[in-house]
């Protein structure tokens, strides 16, 4: 799976409870989080602009989370060549990586990314919010014999 910057910030900076199920799945290695150095650099750039300054981001925790839990691919990882074109160029790398690595999920709350959810299914990628994913997982668990 792939996680966009906004969701990473919700999880690791804002400690948003809506990301709890996702956080547990990642830290317990039930989900394989794919990322690139460029995605990590974007997160640091956003934090460097002071977007979350009031939250006092723990940069050591963020670095440790990427180191311990993310499967880091090189920036030159196989590209999907913009098979899903996003109107926000900053989000294109998440879509390209998700399609290229055949990710099951791309976690986002970004409207421009979510608008591509239907088209992404043709490539086997479900674009989903952490809340919707947690509900989906809970329903699957309650449906188990």
Tab-separated table of N, CA, C and O in Angstrom, residues 12-138:
chain	number	residue	atom	x	y	z
A	12	UNK	N	1.386	10.329	11.972
A	12	UNK	CA	2.615	10.513	12.743
A	12	UNK	C	2.784	11.890	13.394
A	12	UNK	O	3.586	12.023	14.312
A	13	UNK	N	2.052	12.885	12.918
A	13	UNK	CA	2.193	14.227	13.483
A	13	UNK	C	0.980	14.573	14.341
A	13	UNK	O	1.110	14.905	15.519
A	14	UNK	N	-0.206	14.475	13.753
A	14	UNK	CA	-1.423	14.889	14.452
A	14	UNK	C	-1.993	13.793	15.341
A	14	UNK	O	-2.872	14.050	16.150
A	15	UNK	N	-1.491	12.565	15.159
A	15	UNK	CA	-1.974	11.413	15.941
A	15	UNK	C	-3.505	11.309	15.868
A	15	UNK	O	-4.188	11.085	16.861
A	16	UNK	N	-4.020	11.490	14.663
A	16	UNK	CA	-5.458	11.464	14.416
A	16	UNK	C	-6.007	10.068	14.716
A	16	UNK	O	-5.529	9.082	14.167
A	17	UNK	N	-7.003	9.967	15.588
A	17	UNK	CA	-7.568	8.655	15.933
A	17	UNK	C	-8.140	7.908	14.728
A	17	UNK	O	-8.226	6.687	14.751
A	18	UNK	N	-8.494	8.636	13.676
A	18	UNK	CA	-9.023	7.966	12.487
A	18	UNK	C	-7.960	7.113	11.795
A	18	UNK	O	-8.287	6.279	10.950
A	19	UNK	N	-6.704	7.293	12.159
A	19	UNK	CA	-5.604	6.525	11.563
A	19	UNK	C	-5.140	5.377	12.453
A	19	UNK	O	-4.164	4.697	12.129
A	20	UNK	N	-5.820	5.136	13.562
A	20	UNK	CA	-5.385	4.119	14.513
A	20	UNK	C	-5.321	2.725	13.890
A	20	UNK	O	-4.313	2.025	14.032
A	21	UNK	N	-6.354	2.309	13.188
A	21	UNK	CA	-6.355	0.970	12.577
A	21	UNK	C	-5.242	0.847	11.540
A	21	UNK	O	-4.540	-0.171	11.476
A	22	UNK	N	-5.048	1.890	10.744
A	22	UNK	CA	-3.970	1.901	9.756
A	22	UNK	C	-2.614	1.823	10.444
A	22	UNK	O	-1.753	1.027	10.064
A	23	UNK	N	-2.428	2.623	11.479
A	23	UNK	CA	-1.175	2.630	12.228
A	23	UNK	C	-0.853	1.250	12.792
A	23	UNK	O	0.274	0.761	12.666
A	24	UNK	N	-1.842	0.625	13.395
A	24	UNK	CA	-1.629	-0.715	13.956
A	24	UNK	C	-1.279	-1.725	12.870
A	24	UNK	O	-0.392	-2.561	13.055
A	25	UNK	N	-1.958	-1.646	11.738
A	25	UNK	CA	-1.679	-2.588	10.652
A	25	UNK	C	-0.261	-2.405	10.107
A	25	UNK	O	0.431	-3.386	9.818
A	26	UNK	N	0.187	-1.168	10.021
A	26	UNK	CA	1.541	-0.904	9.515
A	26	UNK	C	2.584	-1.337	10.535
A	26	UNK	O	3.535	-2.054	10.210
A	27	UNK	N	2.423	-0.923	11.785
A	27	UNK	CA	3.442	-1.213	12.794
A	27	UNK	C	3.488	-2.695	13.167
A	27	UNK	O	4.510	-3.175	13.631
A	28	UNK	N	2.394	-3.418	12.933
A	28	UNK	CA	2.370	-4.858	13.195
A	28	UNK	C	2.675	-5.667	11.928
A	28	UNK	O	2.483	-6.881	11.904
A	29	UNK	N	3.132	-4.972	10.895
A	29	UNK	CA	3.539	-5.594	9.621
A	29	UNK	C	2.421	-6.379	8.941
A	29	UNK	O	2.670	-7.328	8.211
A	30	UNK	N	1.182	-5.951	9.142
A	30	UNK	CA	0.070	-6.564	8.417
A	30	UNK	C	-0.143	-5.883	7.073
A	30	UNK	O	-0.822	-6.423	6.215
A	31	UNK	N	0.426	-4.698	6.921
A	31	UNK	CA	0.405	-3.980	5.653
A	31	UNK	C	1.832	-3.646	5.262
A	31	UNK	O	2.654	-3.303	6.119
A	32	UNK	N	2.128	-3.743	3.977
A	32	UNK	CA	3.445	-3.414	3.449
A	32	UNK	C	3.371	-2.002	2.869
A	32	UNK	O	2.793	-1.786	1.811
A	33	UNK	N	3.958	-1.046	3.578
A	33	UNK	CA	3.934	0.365	3.214
A	33	UNK	C	5.073	0.656	2.244
A	33	UNK	O	6.240	0.567	2.617
A	34	UNK	N	4.755	1.019	1.019
A	34	UNK	CA	5.758	1.354	0.010
A	34	UNK	C	5.893	2.872	-0.091
A	34	UNK	O	4.896	3.589	-0.132
A	35	UNK	N	7.122	3.324	-0.141
A	35	UNK	CA	7.394	4.757	-0.242
A	35	UNK	C	8.700	4.955	-1.005
A	35	UNK	O	9.382	3.990	-1.347
A	36	UNK	N	9.033	6.200	-1.265
A	36	UNK	CA	10.286	6.544	-1.940
A	36	UNK	C	10.959	7.685	-1.175
A	36	UNK	O	10.301	8.384	-0.396
A	37	UNK	N	12.241	7.908	-1.403
A	37	UNK	CA	12.909	9.048	-0.764
A	37	UNK	C	12.225	10.379	-1.116
A	37	UNK	O	12.152	11.279	-0.280
A	38	UNK	N	11.697	10.495	-2.317
A	38	UNK	CA	11.015	11.730	-2.723
A	38	UNK	C	9.764	11.980	-1.868
A	38	UNK	O	9.460	13.117	-1.512
A	39	UNK	N	9.059	10.921	-1.516
A	39	UNK	CA	7.869	11.066	-0.676
A	39	UNK	C	8.256	11.500	0.732
A	39	UNK	O	7.601	12.356	1.333
A	40	UNK	N	9.333	10.926	1.236
A	40	UNK	CA	9.821	11.319	2.561
A	40	UNK	C	10.293	12.774	2.532
A	40	UNK	O	9.997	13.555	3.437
A	41	UNK	N	10.982	13.150	1.455
A	41	UNK	CA	11.455	14.529	1.320
A	41	UNK	C	10.286	15.501	1.252
A	41	UNK	O	10.357	16.597	1.821
A	42	UNK	N	9.203	15.110	0.579
A	42	UNK	CA	8.034	15.991	0.528
A	42	UNK	C	7.456	16.204	1.922
A	42	UNK	O	7.088	17.310	2.290
A	43	UNK	N	7.378	15.137	2.704
A	43	UNK	CA	6.874	15.258	4.072
A	43	UNK	C	7.732	16.235	4.870
A	43	UNK	O	7.224	17.129	5.541
A	44	UNK	N	9.049	16.078	4.787
A	44	UNK	CA	9.951	16.984	5.512
A	44	UNK	C	9.818	18.421	5.014
A	44	UNK	O	9.878	19.369	5.807
A	45	UNK	N	9.615	18.580	3.714
A	45	UNK	CA	9.421	19.917	3.143
A	45	UNK	C	8.152	20.561	3.716
A	45	UNK	O	8.165	21.724	4.121
A	46	UNK	N	7.068	19.803	3.755
A	46	UNK	CA	5.806	20.320	4.301
A	46	UNK	C	5.987	20.692	5.771
A	46	UNK	O	5.572	21.765	6.207
A	47	UNK	N	6.638	19.825	6.518
A	47	UNK	CA	6.873	20.117	7.935
A	47	UNK	C	7.791	21.325	8.097
A	47	UNK	O	7.605	22.139	9.001
A	48	UNK	N	8.770	21.445	7.212
A	48	UNK	CA	9.704	22.564	7.254
A	48	UNK	C	9.052	23.905	6.984
A	48	UNK	O	9.550	24.953	7.417
A	49	UNK	N	7.929	23.886	6.282
A	49	UNK	CA	7.190	25.127	6.011
A	49	UNK	C	6.407	25.577	7.236
A	49	UNK	O	5.779	26.622	7.222
A	50	UNK	N	6.409	24.776	8.282
A	50	UNK	CA	5.731	25.156	9.514
A	50	UNK	C	4.259	24.798	9.547
A	50	UNK	O	3.533	25.252	10.428
A	51	UNK	N	3.828	23.969	8.597
A	51	UNK	CA	2.416	23.599	8.513
A	51	UNK	C	1.909	23.010	9.825
A	51	UNK	O	0.797	23.289	10.244
A	52	UNK	N	2.720	22.236	10.492
A	52	UNK	CA	2.287	21.563	11.718
A	52	UNK	C	3.085	22.021	12.934
A	52	UNK	O	3.165	21.309	13.925
A	53	UNK	N	3.651	23.202	12.876
A	53	UNK	CA	4.522	23.679	13.946
A	53	UNK	C	3.858	23.640	15.313
A	53	UNK	O	4.488	23.295	16.318
A	54	UNK	N	2.585	23.970	15.376
A	54	UNK	CA	1.875	23.970	16.655
A	54	UNK	C	1.817	22.579	17.276
A	54	UNK	O	1.668	22.441	18.489
A	55	UNK	N	1.955	21.562	16.444
A	55	UNK	CA	1.896	20.168	16.925
A	55	UNK	C	3.270	19.663	17.354
A	55	UNK	O	3.387	18.553	17.863
A	56	UNK	N	4.304	20.452	17.130
A	56	UNK	CA	5.682	20.080	17.466
A	56	UNK	C	6.009	18.672	16.964
A	56	UNK	O	6.216	17.742	17.754
A	57	UNK	N	6.085	18.506	15.648
A	57	UNK	CA	6.354	17.179	15.083
A	57	UNK	C	7.637	16.577	15.635
A	57	UNK	O	8.649	17.256	15.768
A	58	UNK	N	7.560	15.309	15.969
A	58	UNK	CA	8.714	14.566	16.463
A	58	UNK	C	9.442	13.982	15.252
A	58	UNK	O	9.100	12.911	14.762
A	59	UNK	N	10.436	14.720	14.759
A	59	UNK	CA	11.136	14.308	13.547
A	59	UNK	C	11.863	12.976	13.722
A	59	UNK	O	11.974	12.197	12.775
A	60	UNK	N	12.329	12.708	14.931
A	60	UNK	CA	12.993	11.421	15.188
A	60	UNK	C	11.987	10.275	15.073
A	60	UNK	O	12.299	9.224	14.484
A	61	UNK	N	10.796	10.448	15.607
A	61	UNK	CA	9.747	9.430	15.496
A	61	UNK	C	9.363	9.209	14.044
A	61	UNK	O	9.195	8.069	13.595
A	62	UNK	N	9.238	10.286	13.299
A	62	UNK	CA	8.875	10.187	11.883
A	62	UNK	C	9.955	9.436	11.116
A	62	UNK	O	9.669	8.504	10.363
A	63	UNK	N	11.212	9.811	11.337
A	63	UNK	CA	12.318	9.125	10.655
A	63	UNK	C	12.358	7.647	11.037
A	63	UNK	O	12.541	6.774	10.182
A	64	UNK	N	12.158	7.365	12.315
A	64	UNK	CA	12.159	5.985	12.789
A	64	UNK	C	11.011	5.181	12.173
A	64	UNK	O	11.195	4.024	11.794
A	65	UNK	N	9.859	5.802	12.060
A	65	UNK	CA	8.709	5.111	11.466
A	65	UNK	C	8.962	4.762	10.009
A	65	UNK	O	8.643	3.652	9.564
A	66	UNK	N	9.558	5.689	9.270
A	66	UNK	CA	9.904	5.394	7.883
A	66	UNK	C	10.953	4.287	7.828
A	66	UNK	O	10.854	3.375	7.011
A	67	UNK	N	11.945	4.369	8.689
A	67	UNK	CA	13.031	3.388	8.691
A	67	UNK	C	12.532	1.986	9.055
A	67	UNK	O	12.897	1.004	8.421
A	68	UNK	N	11.710	1.900	10.077
A	68	UNK	CA	11.271	0.594	10.583
A	68	UNK	C	10.105	-0.017	9.826
A	68	UNK	O	10.006	-1.236	9.728
A	69	UNK	N	9.210	0.827	9.314
A	69	UNK	CA	7.951	0.291	8.800
A	69	UNK	C	7.726	0.464	7.303
A	69	UNK	O	6.808	-0.154	6.768
A	70	UNK	N	8.514	1.279	6.651
A	70	UNK	CA	8.288	1.532	5.224
A	70	UNK	C	9.252	0.720	4.368
A	70	UNK	O	10.425	0.582	4.695
A	71	UNK	N	8.715	0.201	3.297
A	71	UNK	CA	9.537	-0.456	2.281
A	71	UNK	C	9.941	0.647	1.310
A	71	UNK	O	9.140	1.091	0.502
A	72	UNK	N	11.186	1.110	1.456
A	72	UNK	CA	11.650	2.249	0.661
A	72	UNK	C	12.173	1.782	-0.685
A	72	UNK	O	13.141	1.025	-0.757
A	73	UNK	N	11.527	2.255	-1.719
A	73	UNK	CA	11.963	1.990	-3.083
A	73	UNK	C	12.763	3.184	-3.565
A	73	UNK	O	12.541	4.304	-3.095
A	74	UNK	N	13.658	2.992	-4.509
A	74	UNK	CA	14.385	4.160	-5.016
A	74	UNK	C	13.434	5.083	-5.772
A	74	UNK	O	12.388	4.648	-6.265
A	75	UNK	N	13.790	6.361	-5.862
A	75	UNK	CA	12.957	7.297	-6.616
A	75	UNK	C	12.802	6.843	-8.061
A	75	UNK	O	11.838	7.180	-8.722
A	76	UNK	N	13.755	6.068	-8.527
A	76	UNK	CA	13.707	5.579	-9.899
A	76	UNK	C	12.909	4.278	-9.994
A	76	UNK	O	13.025	3.535	-10.940
A	77	UNK	N	12.084	4.011	-8.994
A	77	UNK	CA	11.266	2.796	-8.987
A	77	UNK	C	10.436	2.746	-10.263
A	77	UNK	O	10.170	3.776	-10.877
A	78	UNK	N	10.013	1.558	-10.634
A	78	UNK	CA	9.205	1.457	-11.860
A	78	UNK	C	8.050	2.452	-11.809
A	78	UNK	O	7.396	2.600	-10.791
A	79	UNK	N	7.857	3.124	-12.897
A	79	UNK	CA	6.823	4.159	-12.948
A	79	UNK	C	5.621	3.669	-13.728
A	79	UNK	O	5.740	2.899	-14.668
A	80	UNK	N	4.467	4.153	-13.345
A	80	UNK	CA	3.240	3.831	-14.052
A	80	UNK	C	3.008	4.825	-15.187
A	80	UNK	O	1.993	4.772	-15.860
A	81	UNK	N	3.952	5.719	-15.395
A	81	UNK	CA	3.888	6.693	-16.482
A	81	UNK	C	2.568	7.463	-16.528
A	81	UNK	O	1.971	7.634	-17.578
A	82	UNK	N	2.128	7.882	-15.380
A	82	UNK	CA	0.929	8.715	-15.265
A	82	UNK	C	-0.315	8.070	-15.879
A	82	UNK	O	-1.090	8.720	-16.562
A	83	UNK	N	-0.492	6.787	-15.644
A	83	UNK	CA	-1.693	6.121	-16.145
A	83	UNK	C	-2.949	6.725	-15.531
A	83	UNK	O	-4.010	6.716	-16.149
A	84	UNK	N	-2.813	7.214	-14.318
A	84	UNK	CA	-3.886	7.954	-13.658
A	84	UNK	C	-3.385	9.384	-13.488
A	84	UNK	O	-2.512	9.644	-12.671
A	85	UNK	N	-3.889	10.299	-14.264
A	85	UNK	CA	-3.409	11.679	-14.230
A	85	UNK	C	-4.155	12.464	-13.151
A	85	UNK	O	-5.372	12.555	-13.175
A	86	UNK	N	-3.405	13.011	-12.206
A	86	UNK	CA	-3.988	13.779	-11.102
A	86	UNK	C	-3.922	15.270	-11.427
A	86	UNK	O	-2.922	15.746	-11.966
A	87	UNK	N	-4.979	15.992	-11.061
A	87	UNK	CA	-4.955	17.434	-11.320
A	87	UNK	C	-3.987	18.158	-10.393
A	87	UNK	O	-3.620	19.294	-10.659
A	88	UNK	N	-3.567	17.518	-9.309
A	88	UNK	CA	-2.575	18.108	-8.411
A	88	UNK	C	-1.241	17.402	-8.657
A	88	UNK	O	-1.063	16.250	-8.278
A	89	UNK	N	-0.298	18.070	-9.294
A	89	UNK	CA	0.978	17.417	-9.634
A	89	UNK	C	1.747	16.890	-8.426
A	89	UNK	O	2.504	15.933	-8.548
A	90	UNK	N	1.535	17.482	-7.246
A	90	UNK	CA	2.225	17.006	-6.044
A	90	UNK	C	1.776	15.605	-5.649
A	90	UNK	O	2.500	14.890	-4.959
A	91	UNK	N	0.575	15.222	-6.047
A	91	UNK	CA	0.041	13.904	-5.691
A	91	UNK	C	0.327	12.834	-6.733
A	91	UNK	O	0.070	11.651	-6.503
A	92	UNK	N	0.848	13.229	-7.881
A	92	UNK	CA	1.061	12.278	-8.971
A	92	UNK	C	1.985	11.130	-8.559
A	92	UNK	O	1.756	9.978	-8.923
A	93	UNK	N	3.010	11.426	-7.768
A	93	UNK	CA	3.966	10.376	-7.393
A	93	UNK	C	3.301	9.254	-6.600
A	93	UNK	O	3.697	8.092	-6.709
A	94	UNK	N	2.288	9.562	-5.805
A	94	UNK	CA	1.605	8.531	-5.023
A	94	UNK	C	0.789	7.619	-5.936
A	94	UNK	O	0.808	6.401	-5.771
A	95	UNK	N	0.110	8.213	-6.876
A	95	UNK	CA	-0.669	7.428	-7.844
A	95	UNK	C	0.244	6.555	-8.697
A	95	UNK	O	-0.023	5.370	-8.895
A	96	UNK	N	1.325	7.156	-9.196
A	96	UNK	CA	2.249	6.400	-10.041
A	96	UNK	C	2.846	5.211	-9.291
A	96	UNK	O	2.919	4.105	-9.827
A	97	UNK	N	3.260	5.439	-8.042
A	97	UNK	CA	3.852	4.348	-7.273
A	97	UNK	C	2.819	3.267	-6.989
A	97	UNK	O	3.105	2.074	-7.135
A	98	UNK	N	1.619	3.660	-6.606
A	98	UNK	CA	0.580	2.673	-6.289
A	98	UNK	C	0.294	1.777	-7.484
A	98	UNK	O	0.195	0.545	-7.344
A	99	UNK	N	0.190	2.359	-8.664
A	99	UNK	CA	-0.073	1.556	-9.865
A	99	UNK	C	1.144	0.703	-10.207
A	99	UNK	O	1.023	-0.485	-10.510
A	100	UNK	N	2.333	1.290	-10.138
A	100	UNK	CA	3.560	0.577	-10.530
A	100	UNK	C	3.842	-0.644	-9.658
A	100	UNK	O	4.250	-1.688	-10.167
A	101	UNK	N	3.609	-0.509	-8.348
A	101	UNK	CA	3.911	-1.642	-7.455
A	101	UNK	C	2.697	-2.544	-7.241
A	101	UNK	O	2.754	-3.483	-6.463
A	102	UNK	N	1.611	-2.193	-7.957
A	102	UNK	CA	0.370	-2.970	-7.835
A	102	UNK	C	-0.135	-2.991	-6.381
A	102	UNK	O	-0.510	-4.035	-5.846
A	103	UNK	N	-0.105	-1.798	-5.784
A	103	UNK	CA	-0.571	-1.661	-4.402
A	103	UNK	C	-2.062	-1.984	-4.333
A	103	UNK	O	-2.822	-1.646	-5.236
A	104	UNK	N	-2.441	-2.616	-3.281
A	104	UNK	CA	-3.863	-2.901	-3.087
A	104	UNK	C	-4.611	-1.630	-2.688
A	104	UNK	O	-5.757	-1.433	-3.067
A	105	UNK	N	-3.938	-0.784	-1.873
A	105	UNK	CA	-4.569	0.433	-1.388
A	105	UNK	C	-3.648	1.631	-1.547
A	105	UNK	O	-2.436	1.528	-1.369
A	106	UNK	N	-4.265	2.763	-1.809
A	106	UNK	CA	-3.614	4.070	-1.728
A	106	UNK	C	-4.448	4.865	-0.733
A	106	UNK	O	-5.629	5.137	-0.974
A	107	UNK	N	-3.841	5.199	0.409
A	107	UNK	CA	-4.542	5.934	1.457
A	107	UNK	C	-4.407	7.426	1.228
A	107	UNK	O	-3.295	7.946	1.124
A	108	UNK	N	-5.560	8.099	1.170
A	108	UNK	CA	-5.573	9.539	0.942
A	108	UNK	C	-6.900	10.116	1.421
A	108	UNK	O	-7.899	9.412	1.511
A	109	UNK	N	-6.876	11.416	1.725
A	109	UNK	CA	-8.102	12.175	1.974
A	109	UNK	C	-8.186	13.322	0.972
A	109	UNK	O	-9.101	14.129	1.006
A	110	UNK	N	-7.234	13.391	0.078
A	110	UNK	CA	-7.144	14.469	-0.898
A	110	UNK	C	-8.221	14.308	-1.975
A	110	UNK	O	-8.321	13.257	-2.597
A	111	UNK	N	-9.002	15.342	-2.195
A	111	UNK	CA	-10.102	15.270	-3.166
A	111	UNK	C	-9.620	14.932	-4.575
A	111	UNK	O	-10.282	14.193	-5.298
A	112	UNK	N	-8.486	15.505	-4.971
A	112	UNK	CA	-7.978	15.252	-6.320
A	112	UNK	C	-7.606	13.781	-6.497
A	112	UNK	O	-7.788	13.209	-7.572
A	113	UNK	N	-7.097	13.166	-5.447
A	113	UNK	CA	-6.736	11.744	-5.497
A	113	UNK	C	-7.992	10.880	-5.410
A	113	UNK	O	-8.182	9.948	-6.203
A	114	UNK	N	-8.858	11.191	-4.469
A	114	UNK	CA	-10.094	10.413	-4.304
A	114	UNK	C	-10.961	10.445	-5.562
A	114	UNK	O	-11.672	9.475	-5.850
A	115	UNK	N	-10.876	11.522	-6.329
A	115	UNK	CA	-11.651	11.629	-7.567
A	115	UNK	C	-11.247	10.561	-8.583
A	115	UNK	O	-12.004	10.256	-9.499
A	116	UNK	N	-10.082	9.982	-8.405
A	116	UNK	CA	-9.587	8.960	-9.336
A	116	UNK	C	-9.875	7.533	-8.863
A	116	UNK	O	-9.427	6.566	-9.482
A	117	UNK	N	-10.626	7.397	-7.776
A	117	UNK	CA	-10.854	6.076	-7.172
A	117	UNK	C	-11.455	5.069	-8.151
A	117	UNK	O	-11.000	3.925	-8.232
A	118	UNK	N	-12.455	5.477	-8.886
A	118	UNK	CA	-13.108	4.550	-9.812
A	118	UNK	C	-12.141	4.090	-10.907
A	118	UNK	O	-12.043	2.900	-11.198
A	119	UNK	N	-11.406	5.030	-11.472
A	119	UNK	CA	-10.439	4.676	-12.527
A	119	UNK	C	-9.296	3.830	-11.978
A	119	UNK	O	-8.776	2.960	-12.667
A	120	UNK	N	-8.911	4.065	-10.729
A	120	UNK	CA	-7.795	3.313	-10.130
A	120	UNK	C	-8.134	1.839	-9.972
A	120	UNK	O	-7.242	0.981	-10.046
A	121	UNK	N	-9.404	1.537	-9.761
A	121	UNK	CA	-9.803	0.129	-9.599
A	121	UNK	C	-9.451	-0.705	-10.826
A	121	UNK	O	-9.171	-1.896	-10.717
A	122	UNK	N	-9.421	-0.075	-11.995
A	122	UNK	CA	-9.037	-0.791	-13.220
A	122	UNK	C	-7.590	-1.270	-13.154
A	122	UNK	O	-7.209	-2.216	-13.853
A	123	UNK	N	-6.788	-0.642	-12.311
A	123	UNK	CA	-5.382	-1.021	-12.130
A	123	UNK	C	-5.181	-1.824	-10.847
A	123	UNK	O	-4.047	-2.083	-10.438
A	124	UNK	N	-6.266	-2.190	-10.197
A	124	UNK	CA	-6.194	-2.991	-8.981
A	124	UNK	C	-5.918	-2.207	-7.713
A	124	UNK	O	-5.633	-2.792	-6.671
A	125	UNK	N	-5.994	-0.890	-7.789
A	125	UNK	CA	-5.705	-0.028	-6.641
A	125	UNK	C	-7.010	0.534	-6.098
A	125	UNK	O	-7.808	1.100	-6.843
A	126	UNK	N	-7.199	0.376	-4.808
A	126	UNK	CA	-8.350	0.994	-4.152
A	126	UNK	C	-7.860	2.248	-3.441
A	126	UNK	O	-7.042	2.162	-2.521
A	127	UNK	N	-8.343	3.406	-3.884
A	127	UNK	CA	-8.014	4.666	-3.224
A	127	UNK	C	-9.053	4.843	-2.127
A	127	UNK	O	-10.251	4.832	-2.390
A	128	UNK	N	-8.561	4.998	-0.899
A	128	UNK	CA	-9.455	4.924	0.247
A	128	UNK	C	-8.941	5.784	1.399
A	128	UNK	O	-7.731	5.981	1.540
A	129	UNK	N	-9.859	6.267	2.213
A	129	UNK	CA	-9.465	6.992	3.420
A	129	UNK	C	-9.200	5.966	4.528
A	129	UNK	O	-9.723	4.847	4.479
A	130	UNK	N	-8.431	6.338	5.545
A	130	UNK	CA	-8.223	5.418	6.667
A	130	UNK	C	-9.524	5.017	7.358
A	130	UNK	O	-9.682	3.871	7.777
A	131	UNK	N	-10.474	5.939	7.456
A	131	UNK	CA	-11.759	5.642	8.103
A	131	UNK	C	-12.520	4.594	7.295
A	131	UNK	O	-13.020	3.611	7.851
A	132	UNK	N	-12.614	4.788	5.989
A	132	UNK	CA	-13.330	3.830	5.138
A	132	UNK	C	-12.641	2.467	5.160
A	132	UNK	O	-13.299	1.421	5.188
A	133	UNK	N	-11.303	2.473	5.172
A	133	UNK	CA	-10.565	1.208	5.213
A	133	UNK	C	-10.821	0.473	6.530
A	133	UNK	O	-11.050	-0.743	6.532
A	134	UNK	N	-10.807	1.197	7.637
A	134	UNK	CA	-11.050	0.575	8.942
A	134	UNK	C	-12.448	-0.042	8.984
A	134	UNK	O	-12.626	-1.159	9.491
A	135	UNK	N	-13.434	0.661	8.442
A	135	UNK	CA	-14.799	0.113	8.391
A	135	UNK	C	-14.833	-1.148	7.528
A	135	UNK	O	-15.465	-2.143	7.892
A	136	UNK	N	-14.158	-1.087	6.404
A	136	UNK	CA	-14.094	-2.234	5.496
A	136	UNK	C	-13.481	-3.445	6.201
A	136	UNK	O	-13.994	-4.559	6.101
A	137	UNK	N	-12.399	-3.213	6.920
A	137	UNK	CA	-11.725	-4.304	7.620
A	137	UNK	C	-12.586	-4.861	8.748
A	137	UNK	O	-12.631	-6.070	8.969
A	138	UNK	N	-13.274	-3.987	9.450
A	138	UNK	CA	-14.164	-4.423	10.538
A	138	UNK	C	-15.301	-5.274	9.984
A	138	UNK	O	-15.665	-6.290	10.577
